[in-house]
Short mmCIF file of C-alpha atoms in Angstrom, two decimals:
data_model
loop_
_atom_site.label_atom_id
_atom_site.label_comp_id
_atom_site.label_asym_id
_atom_site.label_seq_id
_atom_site.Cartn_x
_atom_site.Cartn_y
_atom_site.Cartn_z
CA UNK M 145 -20.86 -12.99 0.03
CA UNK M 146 -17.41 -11.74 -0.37
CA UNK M 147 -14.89 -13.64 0.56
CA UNK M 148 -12.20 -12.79 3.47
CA UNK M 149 -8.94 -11.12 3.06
CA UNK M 150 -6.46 -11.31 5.61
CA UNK M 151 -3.86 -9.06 6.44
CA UNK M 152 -0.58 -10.22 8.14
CA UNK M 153 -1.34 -8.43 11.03
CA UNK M 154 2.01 -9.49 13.34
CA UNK M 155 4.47 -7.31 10.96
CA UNK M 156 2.68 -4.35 12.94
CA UNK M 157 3.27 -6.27 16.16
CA UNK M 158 6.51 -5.20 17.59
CA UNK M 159 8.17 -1.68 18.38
CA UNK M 160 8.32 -1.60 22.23
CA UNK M 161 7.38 -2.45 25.68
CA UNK M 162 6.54 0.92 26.34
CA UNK M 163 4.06 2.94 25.33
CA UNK M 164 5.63 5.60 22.99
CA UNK M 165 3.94 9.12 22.94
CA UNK M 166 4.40 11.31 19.72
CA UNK M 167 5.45 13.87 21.84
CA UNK M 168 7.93 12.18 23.62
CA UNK M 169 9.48 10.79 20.07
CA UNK M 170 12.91 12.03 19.28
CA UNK M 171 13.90 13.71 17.01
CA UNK M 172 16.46 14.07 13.81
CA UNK M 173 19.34 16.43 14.71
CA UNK M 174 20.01 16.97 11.04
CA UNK M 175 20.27 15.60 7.89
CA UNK M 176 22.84 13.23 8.47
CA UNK M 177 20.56 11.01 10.36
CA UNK M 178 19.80 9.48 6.85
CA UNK M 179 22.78 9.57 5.30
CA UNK M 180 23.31 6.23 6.15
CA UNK M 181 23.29 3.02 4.10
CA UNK M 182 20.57 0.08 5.05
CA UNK M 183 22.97 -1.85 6.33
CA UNK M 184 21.99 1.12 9.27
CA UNK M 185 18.40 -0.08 9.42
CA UNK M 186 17.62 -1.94 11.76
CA UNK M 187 14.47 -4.00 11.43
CA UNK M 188 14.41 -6.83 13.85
CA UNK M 189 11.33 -8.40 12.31
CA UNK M 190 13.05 -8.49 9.05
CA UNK M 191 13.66 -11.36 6.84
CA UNK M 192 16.69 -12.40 5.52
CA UNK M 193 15.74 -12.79 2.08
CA UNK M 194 17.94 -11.71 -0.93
CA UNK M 195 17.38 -8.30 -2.28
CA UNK M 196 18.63 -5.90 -4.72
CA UNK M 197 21.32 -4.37 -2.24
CA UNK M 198 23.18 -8.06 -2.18
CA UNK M 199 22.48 -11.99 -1.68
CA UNK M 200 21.37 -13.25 1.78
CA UNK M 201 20.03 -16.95 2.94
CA UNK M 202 16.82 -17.34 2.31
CA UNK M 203 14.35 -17.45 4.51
CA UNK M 204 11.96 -20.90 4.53
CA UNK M 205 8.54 -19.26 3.49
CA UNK M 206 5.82 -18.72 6.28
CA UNK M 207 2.74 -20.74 6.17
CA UNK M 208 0.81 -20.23 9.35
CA UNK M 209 -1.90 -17.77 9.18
CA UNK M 210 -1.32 -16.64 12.44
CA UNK M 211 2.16 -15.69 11.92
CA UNK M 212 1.50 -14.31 8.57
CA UNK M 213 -1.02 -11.94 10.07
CA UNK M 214 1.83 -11.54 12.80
CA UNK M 215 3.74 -10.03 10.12
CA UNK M 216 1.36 -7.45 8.74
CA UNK M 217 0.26 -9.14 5.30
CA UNK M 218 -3.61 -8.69 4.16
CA UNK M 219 -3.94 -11.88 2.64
CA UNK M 220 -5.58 -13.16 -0.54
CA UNK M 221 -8.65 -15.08 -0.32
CA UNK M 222 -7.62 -18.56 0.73
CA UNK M 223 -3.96 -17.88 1.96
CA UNK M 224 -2.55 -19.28 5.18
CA UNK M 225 -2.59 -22.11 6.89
CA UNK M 226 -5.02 -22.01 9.64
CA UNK M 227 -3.89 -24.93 11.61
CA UNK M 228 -6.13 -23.62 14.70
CA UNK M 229 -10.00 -24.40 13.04
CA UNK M 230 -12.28 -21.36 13.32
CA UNK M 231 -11.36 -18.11 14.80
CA UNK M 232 -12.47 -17.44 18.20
CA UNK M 233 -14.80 -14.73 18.76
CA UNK M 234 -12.54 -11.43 18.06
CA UNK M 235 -11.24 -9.32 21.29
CA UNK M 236 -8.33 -6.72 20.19
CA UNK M 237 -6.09 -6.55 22.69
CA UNK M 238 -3.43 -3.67 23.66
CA UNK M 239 -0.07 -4.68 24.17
CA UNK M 240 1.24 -1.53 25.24
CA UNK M 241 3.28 -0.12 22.24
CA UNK M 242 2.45 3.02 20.06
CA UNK M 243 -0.39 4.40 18.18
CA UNK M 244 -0.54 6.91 15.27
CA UNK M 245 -3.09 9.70 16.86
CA UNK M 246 -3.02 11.90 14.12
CA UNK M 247 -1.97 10.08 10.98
CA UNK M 248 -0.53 11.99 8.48
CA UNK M 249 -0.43 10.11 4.96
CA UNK M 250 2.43 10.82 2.76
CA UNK M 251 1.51 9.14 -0.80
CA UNK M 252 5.11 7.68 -2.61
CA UNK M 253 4.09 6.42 -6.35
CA UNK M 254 6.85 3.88 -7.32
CA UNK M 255 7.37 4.26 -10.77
CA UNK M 256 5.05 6.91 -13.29
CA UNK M 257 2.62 3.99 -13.89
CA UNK M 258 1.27 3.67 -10.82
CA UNK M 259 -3.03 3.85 -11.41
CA UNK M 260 -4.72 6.19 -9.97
CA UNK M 261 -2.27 8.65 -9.30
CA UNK M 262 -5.11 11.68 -9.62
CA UNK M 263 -7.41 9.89 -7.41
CA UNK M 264 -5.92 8.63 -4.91
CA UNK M 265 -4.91 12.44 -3.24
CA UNK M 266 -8.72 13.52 -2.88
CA UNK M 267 -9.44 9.54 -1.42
CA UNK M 268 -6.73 10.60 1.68
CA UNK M 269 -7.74 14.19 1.97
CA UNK M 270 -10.93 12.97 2.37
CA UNK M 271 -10.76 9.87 4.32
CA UNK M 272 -8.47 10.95 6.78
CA UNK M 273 -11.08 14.19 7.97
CA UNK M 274 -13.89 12.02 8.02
CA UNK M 275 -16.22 9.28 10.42
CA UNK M 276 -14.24 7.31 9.56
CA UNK M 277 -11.91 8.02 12.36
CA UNK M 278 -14.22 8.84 14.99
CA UNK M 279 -15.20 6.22 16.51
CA UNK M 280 -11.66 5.15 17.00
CA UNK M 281 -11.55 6.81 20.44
CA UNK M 282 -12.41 3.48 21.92
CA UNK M 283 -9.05 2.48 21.22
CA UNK M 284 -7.28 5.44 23.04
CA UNK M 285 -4.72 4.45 26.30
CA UNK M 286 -3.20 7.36 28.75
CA UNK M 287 -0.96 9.33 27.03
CA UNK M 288 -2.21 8.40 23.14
CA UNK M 289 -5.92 9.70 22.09
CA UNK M 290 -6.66 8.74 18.09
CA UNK M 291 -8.51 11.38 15.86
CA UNK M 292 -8.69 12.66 12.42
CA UNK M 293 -5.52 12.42 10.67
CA UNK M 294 -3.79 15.05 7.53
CA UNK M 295 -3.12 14.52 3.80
CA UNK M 296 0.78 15.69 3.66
CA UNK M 297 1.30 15.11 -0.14
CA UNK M 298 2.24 12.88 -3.32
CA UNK M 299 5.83 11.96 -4.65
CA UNK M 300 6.31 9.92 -8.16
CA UNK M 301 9.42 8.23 -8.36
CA UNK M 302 10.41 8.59 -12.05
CA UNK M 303 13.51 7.47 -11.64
CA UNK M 304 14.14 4.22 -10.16
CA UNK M 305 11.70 1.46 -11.90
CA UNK M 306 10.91 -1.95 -9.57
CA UNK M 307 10.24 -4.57 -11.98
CA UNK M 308 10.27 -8.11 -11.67
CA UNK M 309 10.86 -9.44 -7.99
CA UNK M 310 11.20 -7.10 -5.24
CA UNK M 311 11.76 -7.73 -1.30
CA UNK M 312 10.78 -5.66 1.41
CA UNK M 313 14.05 -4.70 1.96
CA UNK M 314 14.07 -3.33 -1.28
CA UNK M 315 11.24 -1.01 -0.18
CA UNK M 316 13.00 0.21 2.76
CA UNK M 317 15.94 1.16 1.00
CA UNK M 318 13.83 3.12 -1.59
CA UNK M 319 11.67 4.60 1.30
CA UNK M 320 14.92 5.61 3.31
CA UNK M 321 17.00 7.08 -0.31
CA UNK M 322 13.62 9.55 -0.36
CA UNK M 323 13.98 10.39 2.84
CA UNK M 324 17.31 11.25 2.49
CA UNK M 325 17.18 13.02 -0.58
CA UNK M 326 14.26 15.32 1.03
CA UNK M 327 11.93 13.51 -1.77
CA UNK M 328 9.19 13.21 0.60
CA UNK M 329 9.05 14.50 4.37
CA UNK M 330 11.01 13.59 6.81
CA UNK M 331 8.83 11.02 9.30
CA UNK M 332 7.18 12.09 12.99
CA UNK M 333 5.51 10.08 15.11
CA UNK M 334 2.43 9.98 13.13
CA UNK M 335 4.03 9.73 9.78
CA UNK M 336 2.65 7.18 7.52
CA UNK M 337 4.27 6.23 4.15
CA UNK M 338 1.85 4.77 2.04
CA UNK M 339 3.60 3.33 -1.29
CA UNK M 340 2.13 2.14 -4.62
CA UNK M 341 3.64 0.15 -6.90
CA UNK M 342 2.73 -0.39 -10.90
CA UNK M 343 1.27 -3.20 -12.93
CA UNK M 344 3.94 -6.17 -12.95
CA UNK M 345 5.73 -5.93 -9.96
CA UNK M 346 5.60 -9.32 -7.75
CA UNK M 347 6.66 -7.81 -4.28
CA UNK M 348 7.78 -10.73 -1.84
CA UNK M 349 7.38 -10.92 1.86
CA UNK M 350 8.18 -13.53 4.24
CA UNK M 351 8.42 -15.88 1.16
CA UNK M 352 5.08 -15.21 0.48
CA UNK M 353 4.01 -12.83 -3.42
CA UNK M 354 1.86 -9.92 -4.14
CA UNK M 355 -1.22 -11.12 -5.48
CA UNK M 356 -0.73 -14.46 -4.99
CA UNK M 357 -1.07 -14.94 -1.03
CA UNK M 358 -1.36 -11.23 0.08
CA UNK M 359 -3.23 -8.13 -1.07
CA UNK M 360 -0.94 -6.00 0.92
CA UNK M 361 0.75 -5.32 4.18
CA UNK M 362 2.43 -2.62 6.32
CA UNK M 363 5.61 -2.67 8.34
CA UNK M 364 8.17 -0.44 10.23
CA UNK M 365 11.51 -0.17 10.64
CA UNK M 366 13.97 2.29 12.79
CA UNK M 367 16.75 4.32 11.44
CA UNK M 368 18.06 7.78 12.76
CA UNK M 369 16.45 7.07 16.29
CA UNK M 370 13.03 7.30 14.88
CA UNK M 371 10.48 4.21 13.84
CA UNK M 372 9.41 4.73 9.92
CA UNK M 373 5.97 3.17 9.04
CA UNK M 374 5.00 2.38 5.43
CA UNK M 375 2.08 0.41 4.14
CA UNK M 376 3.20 -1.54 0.45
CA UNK M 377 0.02 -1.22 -2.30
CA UNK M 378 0.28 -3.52 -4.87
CA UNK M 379 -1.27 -3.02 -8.25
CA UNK M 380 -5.23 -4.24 -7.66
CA UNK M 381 -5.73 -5.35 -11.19
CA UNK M 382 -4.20 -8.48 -12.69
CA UNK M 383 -3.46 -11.35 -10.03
CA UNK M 384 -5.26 -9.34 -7.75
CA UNK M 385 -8.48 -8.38 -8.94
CA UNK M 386 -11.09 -10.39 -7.53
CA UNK M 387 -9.36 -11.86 -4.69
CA UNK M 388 -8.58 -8.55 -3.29
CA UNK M 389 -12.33 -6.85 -2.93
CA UNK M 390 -15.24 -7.63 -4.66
CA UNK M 391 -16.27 -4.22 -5.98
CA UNK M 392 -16.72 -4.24 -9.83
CA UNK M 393 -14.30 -1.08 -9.39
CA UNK M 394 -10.59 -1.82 -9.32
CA UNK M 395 -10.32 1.72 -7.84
CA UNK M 396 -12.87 1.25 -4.85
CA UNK M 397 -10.97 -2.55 -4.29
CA UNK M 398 -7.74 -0.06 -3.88
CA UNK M 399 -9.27 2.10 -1.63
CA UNK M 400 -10.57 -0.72 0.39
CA UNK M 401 -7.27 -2.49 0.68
CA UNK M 402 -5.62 1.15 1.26
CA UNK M 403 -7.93 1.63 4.31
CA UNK M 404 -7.17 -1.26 6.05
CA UNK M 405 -3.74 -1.00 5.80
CA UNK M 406 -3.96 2.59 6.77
CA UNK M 407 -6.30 1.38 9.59
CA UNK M 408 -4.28 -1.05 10.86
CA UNK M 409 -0.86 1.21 10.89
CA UNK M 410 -2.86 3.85 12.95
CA UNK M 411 -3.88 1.05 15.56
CA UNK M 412 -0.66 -1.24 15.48
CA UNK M 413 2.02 0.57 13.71
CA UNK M 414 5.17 -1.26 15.27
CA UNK M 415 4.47 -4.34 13.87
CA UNK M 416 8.20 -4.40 11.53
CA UNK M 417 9.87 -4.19 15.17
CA UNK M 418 8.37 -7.54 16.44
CA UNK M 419 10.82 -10.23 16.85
CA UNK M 420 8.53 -12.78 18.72
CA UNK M 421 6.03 -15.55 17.18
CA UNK M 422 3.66 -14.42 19.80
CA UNK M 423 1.86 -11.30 20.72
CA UNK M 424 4.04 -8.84 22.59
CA UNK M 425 5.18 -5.55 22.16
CA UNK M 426 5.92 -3.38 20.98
CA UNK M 427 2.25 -4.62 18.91
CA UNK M 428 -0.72 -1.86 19.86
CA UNK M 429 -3.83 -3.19 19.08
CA UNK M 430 -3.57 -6.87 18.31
CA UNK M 431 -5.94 -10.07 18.99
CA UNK M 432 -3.47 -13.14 18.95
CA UNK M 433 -6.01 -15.61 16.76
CA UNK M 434 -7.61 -13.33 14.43
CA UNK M 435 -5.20 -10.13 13.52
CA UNK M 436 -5.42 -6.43 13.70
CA UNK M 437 -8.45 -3.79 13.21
CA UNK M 438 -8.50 -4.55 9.72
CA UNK M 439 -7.77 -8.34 9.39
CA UNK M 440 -10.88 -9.12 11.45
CA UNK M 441 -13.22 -7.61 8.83
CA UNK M 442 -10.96 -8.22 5.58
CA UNK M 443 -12.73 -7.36 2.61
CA UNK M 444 -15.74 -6.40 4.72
CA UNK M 445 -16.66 -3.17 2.16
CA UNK M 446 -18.67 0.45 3.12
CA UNK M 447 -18.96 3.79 1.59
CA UNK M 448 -18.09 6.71 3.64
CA UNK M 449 -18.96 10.01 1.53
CA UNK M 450 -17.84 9.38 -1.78
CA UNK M 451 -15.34 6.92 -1.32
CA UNK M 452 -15.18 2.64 -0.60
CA UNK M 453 -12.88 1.46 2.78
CA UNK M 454 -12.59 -1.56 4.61
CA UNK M 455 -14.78 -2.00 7.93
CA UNK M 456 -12.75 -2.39 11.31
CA UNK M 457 -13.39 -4.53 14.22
CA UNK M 458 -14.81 -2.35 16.95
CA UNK M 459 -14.71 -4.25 20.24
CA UNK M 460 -17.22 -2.09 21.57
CA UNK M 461 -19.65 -2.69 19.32
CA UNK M 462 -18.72 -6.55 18.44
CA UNK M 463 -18.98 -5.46 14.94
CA UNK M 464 -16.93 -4.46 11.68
CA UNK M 465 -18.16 -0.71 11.00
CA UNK M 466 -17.00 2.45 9.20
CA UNK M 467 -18.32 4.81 11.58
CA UNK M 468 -20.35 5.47 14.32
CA UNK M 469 -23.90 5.48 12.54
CA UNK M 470 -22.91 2.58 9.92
CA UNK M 471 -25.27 -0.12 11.41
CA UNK M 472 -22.25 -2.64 10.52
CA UNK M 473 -21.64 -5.82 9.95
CA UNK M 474 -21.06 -9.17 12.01
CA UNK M 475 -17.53 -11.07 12.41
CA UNK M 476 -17.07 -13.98 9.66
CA UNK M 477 -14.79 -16.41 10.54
CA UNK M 478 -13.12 -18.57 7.83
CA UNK M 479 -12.56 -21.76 7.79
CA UNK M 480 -9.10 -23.21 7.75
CA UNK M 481 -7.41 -22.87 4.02
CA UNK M 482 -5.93 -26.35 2.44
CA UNK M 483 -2.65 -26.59 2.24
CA UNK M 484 -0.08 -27.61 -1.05
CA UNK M 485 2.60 -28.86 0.17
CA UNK M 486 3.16 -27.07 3.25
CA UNK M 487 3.11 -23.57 1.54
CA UNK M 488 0.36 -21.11 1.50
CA UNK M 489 -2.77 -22.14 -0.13
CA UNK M 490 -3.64 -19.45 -3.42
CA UNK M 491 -6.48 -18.53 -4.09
CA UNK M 492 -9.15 -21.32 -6.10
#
């Protein structure tokens, strides 16, 4: 059986105490709203970690589970701590902040080569106006109903090239110097930034590398009054194949690891905003031992029409599915990973 993933689902914790409605959002007076520097975002959640924009004190790497998963990182097979034993039986809980109820996926491809770049279009146009999103009604609150979602587009960045390290902060810069330079649209409340990154890039979050303890992750931040929401694709071949899906197809691994991190932004999208260790908002929908949608059923694999996602937790039903008539498949818990040294466990 393949083994468990686990996203860090806390990163999508945080955003408000209030519900926010997309139509209540506000919105950008003009362009100048992201004119500013990133020394203008503010991300709460953030950690102070050094990245390409200048030196900061580094942050003492995160080795809980729970707290990873706090922070919105799928992890690896084996990553995390899990100080706690086995997972109690899942129960996703709402925690009152907002929801994306029509996702609309805007594709950024960090660098020419990014794999997959022709594929990965029809996958969202597809996905998103699919079963796969039906079912989610069971998660709608007053004032926030979740449906189909939109394919807005694909953007290659050909100009800057990540290699090496990079932090998240690096990604937010990028993300906010595209949406400033009208690269890709500017965000709504349903905006989703999905970005891919190519071979060789070690992307570092919470102290914690691509490939090595995490799959991938989303976040948020706010700048210009309005909350930005990205999920962060690593490359799924090299230190990541095999611990990251177990489809002989690196492309139907990517997909998987895309959905839940697409899943899990539509369901908990605040999660950069959280500046607790403990559920709160502005986190949607969040259960405090086991993750988000997606982190319950990481690396739990279905087909809907042509194309390989990640199963979600369905409280309802008490089972990971990928739509209403997929018959599903049962929570796994995992045991607790061992520990080296009081950092997160790799992969064996």
């Amino acid at each position: 059986m393949i083994q468990k993933e686990f996203s860090l689902a806390f990163t999508a914790v945080a955003c408000a105490s209030l519900l926010l409605v997309a139509a209540n959002a506000p919105v950008f007076a003009d362009d100048s709203d992201w004119a500013a520097p990133m020394d203008a975002v503010t991300a709460p959640g953030a950690l102070k970690t050094t990245s390409a924009s200048g030196p900061a004190a580094a942050a003492a790497p995160v080795t809980d589970r729970r707290l990873l998963l706090m922070k919105g990182l799928q992890l690896k097979n084996g990553a995390g701590k899990a100080p706690f034993g086995i997972e109690a039986a899942p129960q996703l809980q709402y925690y009152g902040g907002p929801l994306l109820g029509a996702v609309k996926i805007q594709l950024v491809f960090w660098n020419p080569a990014v794999a997959y770049q022709d594929k990965l279009p029809g996958f969202y146009s597809a996905i998103t106006q699919s079963p796969y999103f039906d079912w989610l009604s069971e998660y709608n609150v007053p004032g926030a109903s979740l449906g189909r979602g939109s394919y807005l587009g694909a953007y290659t960045d050909s100009v800057t090239n990540p290699t090496g390290k990079i932090e998240d902060t690096d990604v937010q810069a990028e993300l906010s110097s595209l949406i400033a330079k009208k690269a890709v649209p500017k965000p709504d409340a349903n905006t989703l930034y999905m970005i891919y990154f190519p071979p060789g890039v070690n992307i570092d979050m919470s102290g914690s590398g691509s490939c090595q303890v995490f799959c991938a992750y989303h976040s948020s931040f706010a700048q210009g009054g309005r909350e930005i929401n990205y999920g962060v694709i690593p490359d799924q071949g090299g230190a990541c194949a095999g611990g990251c899906g177990g489809d002989p197809s690196q492309f139907n691994n990517e997909t998987s690891v895309s959905s839940h991190e697409m899943m899990e932004a539509v369901t908990d999208p605040a999660v950069g905003l959280v500046t607790g260790n403990t559920p709160q908002a502005p986190l949607g929908w969040y259960d405090g031992t086991n993750g988000e949608i997606g982190d319950i059923c990481n690396a739990e694999q279905a087909k809907v029409g042509a194309y390989t996602v990640q199963r979600e937790w369905s409280n309802a039903r008490g089972l990971c599915v990928a739509s209403a008539d997929d018959p599903g498949a049962p929570f796994t818990p995992q045991s607790p990973a061992p520990s080296t040294g009081g950092s997160i466990a790799k992969r064996p």
